[in-house]
XYZ file of N, CA and C in Angstrom:
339
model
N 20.720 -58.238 51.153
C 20.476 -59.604 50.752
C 21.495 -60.547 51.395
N 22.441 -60.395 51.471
C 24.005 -61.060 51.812
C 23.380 -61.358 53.535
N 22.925 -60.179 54.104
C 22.901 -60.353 55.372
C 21.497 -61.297 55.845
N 21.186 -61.235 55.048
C 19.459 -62.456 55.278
C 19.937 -63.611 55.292
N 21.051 -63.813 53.913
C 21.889 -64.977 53.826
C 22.444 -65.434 54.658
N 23.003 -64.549 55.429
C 24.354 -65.035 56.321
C 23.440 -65.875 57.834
N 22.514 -64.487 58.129
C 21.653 -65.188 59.010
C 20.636 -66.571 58.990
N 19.977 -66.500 57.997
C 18.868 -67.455 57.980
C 19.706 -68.811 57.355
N 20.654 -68.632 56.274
C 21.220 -70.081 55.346
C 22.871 -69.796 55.260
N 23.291 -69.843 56.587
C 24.449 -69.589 56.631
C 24.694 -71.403 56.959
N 24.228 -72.427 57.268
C 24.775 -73.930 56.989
C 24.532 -74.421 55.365
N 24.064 -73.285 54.760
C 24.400 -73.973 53.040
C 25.603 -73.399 52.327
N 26.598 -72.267 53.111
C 27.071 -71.630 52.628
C 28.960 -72.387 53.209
N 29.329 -72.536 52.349
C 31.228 -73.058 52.017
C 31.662 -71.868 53.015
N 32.722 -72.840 53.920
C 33.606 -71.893 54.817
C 34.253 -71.069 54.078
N 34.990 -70.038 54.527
C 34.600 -69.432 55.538
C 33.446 -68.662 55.210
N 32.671 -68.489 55.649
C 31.173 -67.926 55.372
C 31.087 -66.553 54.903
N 32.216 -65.660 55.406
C 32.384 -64.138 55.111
C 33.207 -64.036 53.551
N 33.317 -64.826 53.099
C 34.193 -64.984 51.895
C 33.057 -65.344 50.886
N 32.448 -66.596 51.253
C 30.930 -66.720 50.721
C 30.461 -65.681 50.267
N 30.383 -65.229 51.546
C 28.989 -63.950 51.303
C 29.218 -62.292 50.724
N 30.671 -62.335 50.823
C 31.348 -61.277 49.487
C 31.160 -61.598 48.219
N 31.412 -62.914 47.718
C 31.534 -62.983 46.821
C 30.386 -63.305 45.937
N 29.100 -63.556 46.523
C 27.636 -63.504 46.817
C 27.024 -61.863 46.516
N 27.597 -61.609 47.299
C 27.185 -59.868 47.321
C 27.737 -59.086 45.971
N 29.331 -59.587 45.195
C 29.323 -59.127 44.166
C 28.631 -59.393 42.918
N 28.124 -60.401 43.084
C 27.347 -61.177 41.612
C 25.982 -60.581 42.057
N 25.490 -60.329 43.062
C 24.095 -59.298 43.011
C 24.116 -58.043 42.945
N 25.545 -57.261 43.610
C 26.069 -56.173 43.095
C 25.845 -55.972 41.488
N 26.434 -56.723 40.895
C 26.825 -56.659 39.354
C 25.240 -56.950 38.570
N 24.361 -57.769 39.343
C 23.206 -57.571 38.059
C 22.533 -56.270 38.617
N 22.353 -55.992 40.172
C 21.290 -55.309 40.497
C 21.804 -54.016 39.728
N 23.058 -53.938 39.207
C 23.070 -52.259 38.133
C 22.579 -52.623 37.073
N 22.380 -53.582 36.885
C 21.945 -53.998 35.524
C 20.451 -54.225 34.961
N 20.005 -53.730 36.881
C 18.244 -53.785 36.228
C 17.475 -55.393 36.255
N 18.493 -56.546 36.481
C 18.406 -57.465 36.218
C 17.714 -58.520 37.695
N 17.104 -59.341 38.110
C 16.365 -60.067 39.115
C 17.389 -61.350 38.639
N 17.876 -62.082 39.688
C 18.362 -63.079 39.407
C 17.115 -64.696 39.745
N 17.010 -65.623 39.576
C 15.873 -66.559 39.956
C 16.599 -67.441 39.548
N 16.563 -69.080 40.681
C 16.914 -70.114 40.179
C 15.765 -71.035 39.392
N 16.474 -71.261 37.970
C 15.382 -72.375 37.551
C 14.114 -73.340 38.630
N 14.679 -74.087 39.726
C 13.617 -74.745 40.546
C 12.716 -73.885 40.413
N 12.406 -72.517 41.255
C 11.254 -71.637 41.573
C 10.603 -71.652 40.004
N 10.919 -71.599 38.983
C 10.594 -71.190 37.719
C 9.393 -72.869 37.532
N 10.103 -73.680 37.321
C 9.408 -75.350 37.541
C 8.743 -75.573 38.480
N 8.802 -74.993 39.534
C 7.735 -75.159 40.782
C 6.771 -74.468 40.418
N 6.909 -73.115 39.904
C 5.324 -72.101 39.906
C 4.523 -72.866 38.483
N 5.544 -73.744 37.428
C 4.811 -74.310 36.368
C 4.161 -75.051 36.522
N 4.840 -75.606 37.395
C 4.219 -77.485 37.850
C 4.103 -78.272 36.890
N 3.058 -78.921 37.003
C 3.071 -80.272 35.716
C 3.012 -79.651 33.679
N 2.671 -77.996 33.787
C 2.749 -77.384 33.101
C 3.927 -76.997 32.623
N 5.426 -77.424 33.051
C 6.496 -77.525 32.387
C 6.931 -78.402 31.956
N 5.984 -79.681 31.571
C 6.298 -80.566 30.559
C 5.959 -79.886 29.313
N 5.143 -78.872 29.108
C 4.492 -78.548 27.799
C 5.723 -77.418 27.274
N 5.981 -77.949 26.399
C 7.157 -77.153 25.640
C 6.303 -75.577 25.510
N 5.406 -75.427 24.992
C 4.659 -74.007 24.705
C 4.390 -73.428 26.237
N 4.110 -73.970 26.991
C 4.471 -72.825 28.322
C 4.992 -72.816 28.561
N 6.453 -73.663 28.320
C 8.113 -73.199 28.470
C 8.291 -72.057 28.181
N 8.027 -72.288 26.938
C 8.287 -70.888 25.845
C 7.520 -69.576 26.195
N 6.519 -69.850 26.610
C 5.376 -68.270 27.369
C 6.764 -68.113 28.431
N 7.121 -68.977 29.518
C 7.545 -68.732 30.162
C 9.113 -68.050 30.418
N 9.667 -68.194 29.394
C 10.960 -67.946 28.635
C 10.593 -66.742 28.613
N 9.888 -66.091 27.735
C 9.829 -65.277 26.833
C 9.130 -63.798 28.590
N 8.674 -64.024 28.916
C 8.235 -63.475 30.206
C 9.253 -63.107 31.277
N 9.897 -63.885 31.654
C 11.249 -63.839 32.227
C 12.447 -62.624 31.636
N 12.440 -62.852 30.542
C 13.139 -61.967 29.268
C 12.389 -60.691 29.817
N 11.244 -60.798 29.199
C 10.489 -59.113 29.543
C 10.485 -58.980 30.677
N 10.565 -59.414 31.568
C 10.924 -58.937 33.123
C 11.729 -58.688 33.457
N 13.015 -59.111 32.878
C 14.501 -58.718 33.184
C 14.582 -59.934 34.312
N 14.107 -60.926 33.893
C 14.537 -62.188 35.075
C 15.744 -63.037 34.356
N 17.129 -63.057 35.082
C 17.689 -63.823 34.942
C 17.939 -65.085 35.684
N 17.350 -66.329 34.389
C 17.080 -67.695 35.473
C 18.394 -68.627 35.010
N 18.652 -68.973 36.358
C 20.371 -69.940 36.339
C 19.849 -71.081 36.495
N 20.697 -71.820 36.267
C 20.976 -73.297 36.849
C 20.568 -74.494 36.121
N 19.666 -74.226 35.237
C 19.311 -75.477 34.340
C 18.978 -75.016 33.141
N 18.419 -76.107 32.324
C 18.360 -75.568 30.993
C 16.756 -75.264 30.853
N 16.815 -74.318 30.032
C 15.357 -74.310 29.257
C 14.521 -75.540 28.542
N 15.614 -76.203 27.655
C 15.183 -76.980 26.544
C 14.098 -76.590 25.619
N 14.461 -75.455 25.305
C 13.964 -74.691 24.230
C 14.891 -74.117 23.481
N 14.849 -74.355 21.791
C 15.887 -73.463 20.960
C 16.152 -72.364 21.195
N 16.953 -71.785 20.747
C 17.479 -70.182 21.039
C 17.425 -70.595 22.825
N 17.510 -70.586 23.459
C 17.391 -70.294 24.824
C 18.560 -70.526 25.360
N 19.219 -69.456 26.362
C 20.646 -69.592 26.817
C 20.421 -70.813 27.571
N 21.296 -71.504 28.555
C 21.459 -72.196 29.523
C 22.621 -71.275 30.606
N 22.207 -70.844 31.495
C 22.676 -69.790 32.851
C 23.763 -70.873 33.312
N 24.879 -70.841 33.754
C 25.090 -71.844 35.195
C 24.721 -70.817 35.975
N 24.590 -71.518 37.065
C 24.613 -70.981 38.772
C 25.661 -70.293 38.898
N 25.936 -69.161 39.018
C 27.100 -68.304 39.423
C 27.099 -68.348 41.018
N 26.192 -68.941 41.689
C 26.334 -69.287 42.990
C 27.040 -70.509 44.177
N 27.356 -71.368 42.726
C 27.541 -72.730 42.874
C 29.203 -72.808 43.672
N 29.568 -72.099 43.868
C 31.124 -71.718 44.333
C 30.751 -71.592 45.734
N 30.132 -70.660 46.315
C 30.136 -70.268 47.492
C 28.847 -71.318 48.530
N 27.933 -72.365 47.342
C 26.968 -73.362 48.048
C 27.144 -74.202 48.579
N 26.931 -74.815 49.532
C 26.688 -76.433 49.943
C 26.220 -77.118 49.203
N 25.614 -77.937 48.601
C 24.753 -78.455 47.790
C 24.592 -79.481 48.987
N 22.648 -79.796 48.854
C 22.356 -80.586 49.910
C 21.878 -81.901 49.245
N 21.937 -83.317 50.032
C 21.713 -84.518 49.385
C 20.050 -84.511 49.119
N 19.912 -84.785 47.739
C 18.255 -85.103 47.345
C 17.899 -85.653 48.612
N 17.849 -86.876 48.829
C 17.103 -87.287 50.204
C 16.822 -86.693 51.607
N 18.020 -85.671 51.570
C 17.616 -84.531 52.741
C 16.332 -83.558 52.132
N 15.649 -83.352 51.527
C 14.982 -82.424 50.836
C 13.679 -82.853 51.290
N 12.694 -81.750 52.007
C 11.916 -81.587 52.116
C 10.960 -81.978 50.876
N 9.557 -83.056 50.587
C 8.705 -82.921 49.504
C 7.578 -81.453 49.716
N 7.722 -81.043 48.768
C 6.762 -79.847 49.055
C 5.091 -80.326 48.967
N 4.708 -79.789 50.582
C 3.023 -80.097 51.211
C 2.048 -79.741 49.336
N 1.276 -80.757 49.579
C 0.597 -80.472 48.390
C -0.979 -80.611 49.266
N -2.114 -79.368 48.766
C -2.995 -79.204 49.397
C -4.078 -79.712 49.052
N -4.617 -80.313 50.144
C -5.879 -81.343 49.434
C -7.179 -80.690 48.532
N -7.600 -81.534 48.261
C -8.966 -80.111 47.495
C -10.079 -81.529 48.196
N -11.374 -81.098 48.903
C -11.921 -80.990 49.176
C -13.747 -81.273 48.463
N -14.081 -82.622 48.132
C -15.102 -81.969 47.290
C -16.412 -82.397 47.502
N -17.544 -81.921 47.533
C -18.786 -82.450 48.292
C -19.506 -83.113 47.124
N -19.535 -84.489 47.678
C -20.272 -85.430 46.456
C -20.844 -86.530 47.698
């Protein structure tokens, strides 16, 4: 994993880059014994879409994650009982400016009328 990193998103990663990517490699070291998938919240809100305004597919979605052994960082749930993760990655990241950010292509639908 470290080495996909280093190659493909090595300009998001804090000098010196080999220090990064140790210390990267131990926090996936440490869950992957644990059985555990790490996932950042975004991917979690992206696959919901406008369906993570609804508190009850939060909660499906919470609760799924759990039974998967997905541990999701970086933001909150906003659901009771629900941990809030930080990013244990946030040390070794760049963080890039919102306005640099790609909007993600949204696909037309098509309809014969």
């Amino acid at each position: 994993m470290t080495r996909h990193i280093g190659i493909k998103h090595a300009k998001h990663l804090r000098r010196p880059v080999k220090t990064s990517l140790n210390g990267m490699g131990k926090i996936f070291g440490s869950e992957s014994r644990r059985s555990v998938s790490l996932v950042p919240m975004s991917v979690i809100k992206e696959q919901l879409g406008p369906y993570w305004e609804d508190r009850c597919y939060r909660q499906i979605a919470f609760k799924l994650c759990v039974m998967g052994r997905l541990k999701v960082y970086g933001e909150s749930w906003d659901l009771p009982g629900s941990p809030t993760i930080p990013n244990s990655f946030a040390d070794f990241i760049v963080e890039e400016e919102p306005s640099s950010r790609i909007p993600p292509k949204i696909p037309r639908v098509w309809t014969n009328r």
